[in-house]
Amino acid sequence: MTEIEIGRGKRGRRAYAFDDIAVVPSRRTRDPKEVSIAWQIDAYRFELPFLAAPMDSVVSPAQAIAIGQLGGLGVLNLEGLWTRYEDPQPLFDEIASISDEVAATRRLQEIYAEPIKAELIKERIKQVRDSGVVTAAALSPQRTAEFSKAVVDAGVDVFVIRGTTVSAEHVSGAAEPLNLKQFIYELDVPVIVGGCATYTAALHLMRTGAAGVLVGFGGGAAHTTRGVLGIQVPMATAVADVAAARRDYMDESGGRYVHVIADGGVGYSGDIPKAVACGADAVMIGAALARATDAPGKGYHWGMEAVHEELPRGKRVDLGTVGTTEEILTGPSHTPDGTMNLFGALRRAMATTGYTELKEFQRVEVTVNPALNHR
């Protein structure tokens, strides 16, 4: 790929966000009813190709159950309010009531200073598991060694290790780093790990034995990573690079397929077909689901980056509400802006371009339209 000269001593690649690209119709069209958007990871099949992000404003135990019943996979945040407090609802109400953003950040830091309790981890996972839906839960790399036994003992089906950026070669002189390859090898459940945003980092994560990798960091609606750390890779380029790593890893491993999940920059329905067109098998959704009237945050949205005690890289944002979780996922839509019926839109995009399966749709033609930069 051609590099651009930034100055005499530095060159960089041109990278593209989802807003910079568009999917191109082909010579044939299909009936949307003939399109399948189902996907499968390990032994688990889902009718909708998405994971709900492990964020307190998006997924509670009750919401994880509801999302599972609708055909998706809700991922519980095991470092959130539900594993720190027996009854966190008054705290959700308080977070929504704070009018000043600086005060909201300070209060979030105080609330999340409460220790995580292993017994609550087991209780929350059991609640979801007892409903009969596939149970998924997430820890950061820093907490995985400490709490993974409680998670596995509770019977989680899919384990997610999610951080701003996760590497297979974390180096620390202060503590023994998590050995991802050994950890995944010893676990009996599929592990999804990320984020990553480059070919090389993704290839190394795939070699750990992960069932899936999360692509992206710094692009979410509640993140300020780009402003605070200066780190961001536009999502269209990131997903395409990681999909290339997956292709090469399949050759290297004799055909082992690792799922690519776009995690970031997926705020509207039109972003989902673009993510798949770049090579994603599924997407992780946060902000879009935080707009649900039945979401835990009631239209307010924040991630764990916002509660860091030393350097918050996120904030609580007021997204407002547009409809129920079911309406946001599968309609009917009452808005023309891509905030509702996300997967009806994906089905129609595939039908319009002549594709009936997600893996086929990964080969659809795309164009680069950086001058548009609007939905």
Coordinates of C-alpha atoms in Angstrom, one line a residue:
M1 CA 0.0 0.0 0.0
T2 CA 1.3 3.5 -0.9
E3 CA 2.6 5.5 2.0
I4 CA 2.0 9.3 2.3
E5 CA 4.9 11.6 3.3
I6 CA 3.9 13.4 6.5
G7 CA 7.2 15.2 6.6
R8 CA 10.8 14.4 5.5
G9 CA 11.3 12.1 8.5
K10 CA 7.9 10.3 8.6
R11 CA 5.6 8.4 6.3
G12 CA 2.3 6.9 7.0
R13 CA -0.4 4.8 5.4
R14 CA -3.7 6.3 4.4
A15 CA -6.4 4.5 6.4
Y16 CA -10.2 4.5 6.0
A17 CA -13.1 4.6 8.4
F18 CA -16.5 3.0 7.7
D19 CA -17.8 6.5 6.8
D20 CA -15.1 6.6 4.0
I21 CA -16.4 3.6 2.1
A22 CA -19.6 2.3 0.5
V23 CA -20.8 -1.1 -0.7
V24 CA -21.4 -1.4 -4.5
P25 CA -24.4 -3.2 -5.9
S26 CA -23.7 -6.1 -8.3
R27 CA -25.5 -7.3 -11.4
R28 CA -28.1 -9.3 -9.5
T29 CA -30.5 -8.6 -6.5
R30 CA -32.2 -11.0 -4.1
D31 CA -35.4 -11.2 -2.1
P32 CA -34.4 -10.1 1.5
K33 CA -36.4 -13.2 2.8
E34 CA -33.9 -15.5 1.1
V35 CA -30.9 -13.9 2.9
S36 CA -29.4 -15.6 5.9
I37 CA -27.4 -13.5 8.4
A38 CA -26.8 -16.3 10.9
W39 CA -23.3 -17.0 12.1
Q40 CA -21.7 -19.7 14.2
I41 CA -18.7 -19.6 16.6
D42 CA -17.5 -22.9 18.0
A43 CA -20.6 -24.9 18.8
Y44 CA -22.9 -21.9 19.1
R45 CA -25.1 -20.6 16.3
F46 CA -26.8 -17.2 16.4
E47 CA -29.4 -15.8 14.1
L48 CA -28.0 -12.3 14.4
P49 CA -24.2 -11.7 13.8
F50 CA -23.5 -9.5 16.8
L51 CA -22.3 -9.4 20.3
A52 CA -23.6 -6.8 22.7
A53 CA -20.6 -5.0 24.2
P54 CA -19.6 -5.8 27.8
M55 CA -20.5 -2.3 29.1
D56 CA -22.7 -1.6 32.1
S57 CA -24.9 0.8 30.1
V58 CA -25.6 -1.9 27.6
V59 CA -25.7 -5.3 29.2
S60 CA -27.2 -6.4 32.5
P61 CA -28.0 -10.0 33.3
A62 CA -31.6 -9.5 32.3
Q63 CA -30.6 -7.7 29.1
A64 CA -28.1 -10.5 28.3
I65 CA -31.0 -12.9 28.5
A66 CA -33.3 -10.8 26.3
I67 CA -30.5 -10.3 23.7
G68 CA -29.9 -14.1 23.6
Q69 CA -33.6 -14.7 23.1
L70 CA -33.6 -12.3 20.2
G71 CA -30.8 -14.2 18.5
G72 CA -27.7 -12.3 19.6
L73 CA -25.0 -12.8 22.2
G74 CA -25.0 -10.4 25.3
V75 CA -21.6 -10.2 26.9
L76 CA -21.6 -9.5 30.7
N77 CA -19.0 -7.0 32.0
L78 CA -17.6 -8.9 35.0
E79 CA -15.8 -5.8 36.2
G80 CA -18.9 -3.6 36.3
L81 CA -21.5 -2.6 38.8
W82 CA -23.3 -6.0 38.7
T83 CA -20.2 -7.7 40.2
R84 CA -19.4 -5.0 42.7
Y85 CA -22.8 -4.4 44.2
E86 CA -25.6 -6.7 45.2
D87 CA -28.2 -4.2 43.9
P88 CA -26.6 -1.6 41.6
Q89 CA -29.9 -0.1 40.3
P90 CA -29.8 3.0 42.6
L91 CA -26.3 3.7 41.2
F92 CA -27.5 3.5 37.6
D93 CA -30.3 6.0 38.6
E94 CA -27.7 8.3 40.2
I95 CA -25.3 8.1 37.1
A96 CA -28.2 9.1 34.9
S97 CA -29.1 12.0 37.1
I98 CA -25.7 13.8 37.2
S99 CA -25.9 16.9 34.9
D100 CA -22.2 17.9 34.9
E101 CA -19.8 15.8 32.8
V102 CA -16.8 16.4 35.0
A103 CA -18.8 15.5 38.1
A104 CA -20.0 12.4 36.3
T105 CA -16.5 11.2 35.7
R106 CA -15.5 11.8 39.3
R107 CA -18.5 10.0 40.6
L108 CA -18.0 7.0 38.2
Q109 CA -14.4 6.7 39.6
E110 CA -15.8 6.6 43.1
I111 CA -18.5 4.1 42.4
Y112 CA -16.2 1.7 40.5
A113 CA -13.7 1.8 43.4
E114 CA -15.8 -0.8 45.1
P115 CA -14.0 -4.2 44.9
I116 CA -15.2 -6.9 42.5
K117 CA -16.7 -9.9 44.3
A118 CA -16.1 -13.5 43.0
E119 CA -19.4 -14.7 44.5
L120 CA -21.3 -12.0 42.5
I121 CA -19.5 -13.1 39.3
K122 CA -20.8 -16.6 39.8
E123 CA -24.3 -15.4 40.7
R124 CA -24.7 -13.2 37.6
I125 CA -23.4 -15.9 35.2
K126 CA -25.7 -18.4 36.8
Q127 CA -28.7 -16.1 36.3
V128 CA -28.0 -15.9 32.6
R129 CA -27.1 -19.6 32.2
D130 CA -30.3 -20.7 34.0
S131 CA -32.4 -18.9 31.3
G132 CA -31.1 -21.3 28.6
V133 CA -29.3 -18.7 26.4
V134 CA -25.6 -18.9 25.5
T135 CA -23.7 -17.3 28.3
A136 CA -20.8 -14.9 27.6
A137 CA -18.8 -12.8 30.0
A138 CA -15.8 -10.5 29.7
L139 CA -12.7 -9.6 31.8
S140 CA -9.9 -7.3 31.0
P141 CA -6.4 -8.9 30.6
Q142 CA -5.4 -7.4 33.9
R143 CA -8.2 -9.2 35.8
T144 CA -8.3 -12.5 33.8
A145 CA -5.8 -14.5 35.9
E146 CA -7.5 -13.3 39.2
F147 CA -11.1 -14.1 38.3
S148 CA -11.0 -16.7 35.5
K149 CA -11.6 -19.7 37.8
A150 CA -14.8 -18.1 39.2
V151 CA -16.0 -17.5 35.6
V152 CA -15.3 -21.0 34.4
D153 CA -16.7 -22.6 37.5
A154 CA -19.9 -20.7 37.0
G155 CA -20.3 -22.3 33.6
V156 CA -19.7 -19.6 31.1
D157 CA -20.0 -20.7 27.4
V158 CA -17.9 -18.0 25.7
F159 CA -15.1 -16.2 27.5
V160 CA -14.2 -12.7 26.2
I161 CA -10.9 -11.0 27.1
R162 CA -11.3 -7.4 26.1
G163 CA -9.1 -4.3 26.6
T164 CA -8.4 -1.1 24.8
T165 CA -5.6 -3.0 23.0
V166 CA -4.6 -6.6 23.8
S167 CA -1.4 -8.1 22.6
A168 CA 0.0 -11.7 22.7
E169 CA 3.3 -10.3 23.9
H170 CA 2.5 -8.0 26.8
V171 CA 5.7 -7.1 28.6
S172 CA 5.8 -6.2 32.3
G173 CA 8.6 -5.8 34.7
A174 CA 6.2 -5.4 37.7
A175 CA 4.1 -8.5 37.4
E176 CA 3.9 -11.8 35.6
P177 CA 1.9 -11.0 32.4
L178 CA -1.0 -13.2 31.3
N179 CA 0.2 -16.0 29.0
L180 CA -2.6 -15.9 26.5
K181 CA -1.6 -19.1 24.6
Q182 CA -1.3 -21.2 27.8
F183 CA -4.5 -19.7 29.3
I184 CA -6.5 -20.5 26.2
Y185 CA -5.0 -23.9 25.8
E186 CA -6.0 -24.9 29.3
L187 CA -9.6 -23.5 29.0
D188 CA -12.4 -25.7 27.8
V189 CA -14.5 -22.9 26.4
P190 CA -13.9 -20.7 23.3
V191 CA -12.1 -17.4 23.9
I192 CA -12.6 -14.2 22.0
V193 CA -9.8 -11.7 22.6
G194 CA -9.1 -8.1 21.6
G195 CA -8.9 -5.3 20.7
C196 CA -6.3 -5.3 18.0
A197 CA -6.1 -3.2 14.8
T198 CA -3.1 -4.4 12.8
Y199 CA -2.2 -7.4 10.7
T200 CA 0.8 -8.4 12.9
A201 CA -1.0 -8.0 16.2
A202 CA -4.0 -10.0 14.9
L203 CA -1.8 -12.8 13.6
H204 CA -0.1 -13.2 17.0
L205 CA -3.5 -13.2 18.7
M206 CA -4.8 -15.9 16.3
R207 CA -1.7 -18.0 17.1
T208 CA -2.8 -18.1 20.8
G209 CA -5.7 -20.3 19.9
A210 CA -8.4 -17.7 20.2
A211 CA -11.7 -18.6 18.5
G212 CA -12.3 -14.9 17.6
V213 CA -10.5 -11.6 17.7
L214 CA -12.0 -8.2 18.3
V215 CA -10.9 -5.5 15.9
G216 CA -10.7 -1.9 17.0
F217 CA -10.0 0.5 19.8
G218 CA -10.6 4.2 20.4
G219 CA -13.5 4.4 18.0
G220 CA -16.5 3.9 20.3
A221 CA -19.0 6.7 21.1
A222 CA -18.0 6.8 24.8
H223 CA -14.2 6.5 24.2
T224 CA -11.8 9.4 24.1
T225 CA -8.7 7.2 23.5
R226 CA -7.7 9.2 20.4
G227 CA -7.8 12.5 22.2
V228 CA -6.1 11.2 25.4
L229 CA -3.5 8.7 24.0
G230 CA -3.4 9.7 20.4
I231 CA -4.2 6.1 19.4
Q232 CA -6.7 5.1 16.7
V233 CA -6.9 3.1 13.6
P234 CA -9.9 3.8 11.3
M235 CA -12.1 0.7 11.3
A236 CA -12.5 -0.2 7.6
T237 CA -8.7 -0.5 7.3
A238 CA -8.3 -2.3 10.6
V239 CA -10.9 -4.9 9.7
A240 CA -9.5 -5.5 6.3
D241 CA -6.0 -5.9 7.7
V242 CA -7.1 -8.4 10.3
A243 CA -9.2 -10.3 7.7
A244 CA -5.9 -10.6 5.7
A245 CA -4.2 -11.9 8.8
R246 CA -7.0 -14.5 9.2
R247 CA -6.5 -15.6 5.6
D248 CA -2.8 -16.1 6.0
Y249 CA -3.3 -17.8 9.4
M250 CA -5.6 -20.3 7.8
D251 CA -2.8 -21.2 5.4
E252 CA -0.3 -21.4 8.2
S253 CA -2.5 -23.5 10.5
G254 CA -3.9 -25.9 7.9
G255 CA -7.3 -24.3 7.7
R256 CA -8.2 -23.2 11.2
Y257 CA -10.7 -20.3 10.9
V258 CA -10.7 -17.5 13.4
H259 CA -13.7 -15.2 13.6
V260 CA -13.1 -11.5 13.0
I261 CA -15.5 -9.2 15.0
A262 CA -15.6 -5.5 14.4
D263 CA -15.6 -3.7 17.8
G264 CA -15.8 0.0 17.4
G265 CA -17.3 2.5 14.9
V266 CA -20.5 0.4 14.5
G267 CA -23.0 3.0 15.6
Y268 CA -25.6 2.9 12.8
S269 CA -27.1 0.2 10.6
G270 CA -25.1 1.1 7.6
D271 CA -21.8 0.4 9.4
I272 CA -22.7 -3.3 9.7
P273 CA -22.7 -4.2 6.0
K274 CA -19.5 -2.2 5.6
A275 CA -17.8 -4.1 8.4
V276 CA -18.8 -7.5 6.8
A277 CA -17.7 -6.2 3.4
C278 CA -14.2 -5.6 4.9
G279 CA -14.0 -9.1 6.2
A280 CA -15.8 -9.2 9.6
D281 CA -18.0 -12.2 10.5
A282 CA -19.9 -10.3 13.2
V283 CA -19.9 -6.9 15.0
M284 CA -19.8 -5.9 18.6
I285 CA -22.4 -3.2 19.4
G286 CA -22.4 -0.8 22.3
A287 CA -23.8 2.7 21.6
A288 CA -26.5 1.5 19.3
L289 CA -27.9 -0.7 22.0
A290 CA -27.4 1.9 24.7
R291 CA -30.2 3.9 22.9
A292 CA -32.7 1.2 23.9
T293 CA -35.5 2.2 26.3
D294 CA -34.9 -1.1 28.2
A295 CA -31.1 -0.7 28.3
P296 CA -29.5 -0.5 31.8
G297 CA -28.2 3.0 31.1
K298 CA -31.6 4.4 29.9
G299 CA -29.9 6.3 27.1
Y300 CA -26.7 7.2 29.0
H301 CA -23.6 5.3 27.9
W302 CA -20.1 4.8 29.3
G303 CA -17.4 2.2 29.3
M304 CA -14.7 1.0 31.7
E305 CA -12.2 3.4 30.1
A306 CA -14.3 6.2 31.7
V307 CA -13.8 5.0 35.3
H308 CA -10.0 4.6 35.3
E309 CA -8.6 6.0 38.5
E310 CA -5.6 7.7 37.0
L311 CA -6.3 8.4 33.3
P312 CA -9.9 8.2 32.1
R313 CA -10.1 7.6 28.4
G314 CA -13.9 7.8 28.0
K315 CA -16.9 9.7 29.3
R316 CA -20.5 9.2 30.1
V317 CA -22.5 10.4 27.1
D318 CA -26.2 11.1 26.7
L319 CA -27.3 9.3 23.5
G320 CA -31.0 9.5 24.2
T321 CA -33.4 6.6 23.5
V322 CA -35.1 5.6 20.2
G323 CA -37.0 2.3 20.9
T324 CA -36.9 -1.1 22.5
T325 CA -33.9 -3.5 22.1
E326 CA -36.0 -5.6 19.8
E327 CA -36.9 -2.6 17.6
I328 CA -33.3 -1.6 17.4
L329 CA -32.2 -5.0 16.4
T330 CA -34.9 -6.3 14.1
G331 CA -37.5 -3.5 13.8
P332 CA -39.9 -2.1 12.9
S333 CA -38.0 1.1 12.6
H334 CA -39.5 4.5 13.3
T335 CA -36.4 6.5 12.4
P336 CA -34.7 7.2 9.0
D337 CA -31.2 7.6 10.4
G338 CA -30.0 4.0 10.9
T339 CA -30.5 3.7 14.6
M340 CA -33.3 1.1 14.4
N341 CA -33.8 -2.3 12.7
L342 CA -30.0 -2.8 12.4
F343 CA -30.2 -6.3 11.1
G344 CA -33.1 -5.7 8.8
A345 CA -30.8 -3.2 7.1
L346 CA -28.0 -5.7 6.9
R347 CA -30.4 -8.2 5.3
R348 CA -31.6 -5.7 2.8
A349 CA -28.1 -4.5 1.9
M350 CA -27.1 -8.1 1.2
A351 CA -30.2 -8.6 -0.9
T352 CA -29.7 -5.4 -2.8
T353 CA -26.1 -6.5 -3.7
G354 CA -27.1 -10.0 -4.6
Y355 CA -25.8 -12.0 -1.7
T356 CA -27.5 -14.6 0.6
E357 CA -24.7 -15.6 3.0
L358 CA -22.4 -13.5 5.2
K359 CA -19.2 -15.2 4.1
E360 CA -20.2 -14.6 0.4
F361 CA -20.9 -10.9 1.2
Q362 CA -17.3 -10.5 2.5
R363 CA -16.4 -10.5 -1.2
V364 CA -18.7 -7.6 -2.2
E365 CA -17.1 -4.7 -4.0
V366 CA -16.6 -1.5 -2.1
T367 CA -15.7 2.1 -3.2
V368 CA -13.7 4.7 -1.3
N369 CA -15.6 8.0 -0.9
P370 CA -13.6 10.0 1.7
A371 CA -15.1 13.3 0.5
L372 CA -18.6 12.3 1.5
N373 CA -17.9 11.7 5.2
H374 CA -21.6 11.6 6.1
R375 CA -24.3 9.0 6.5

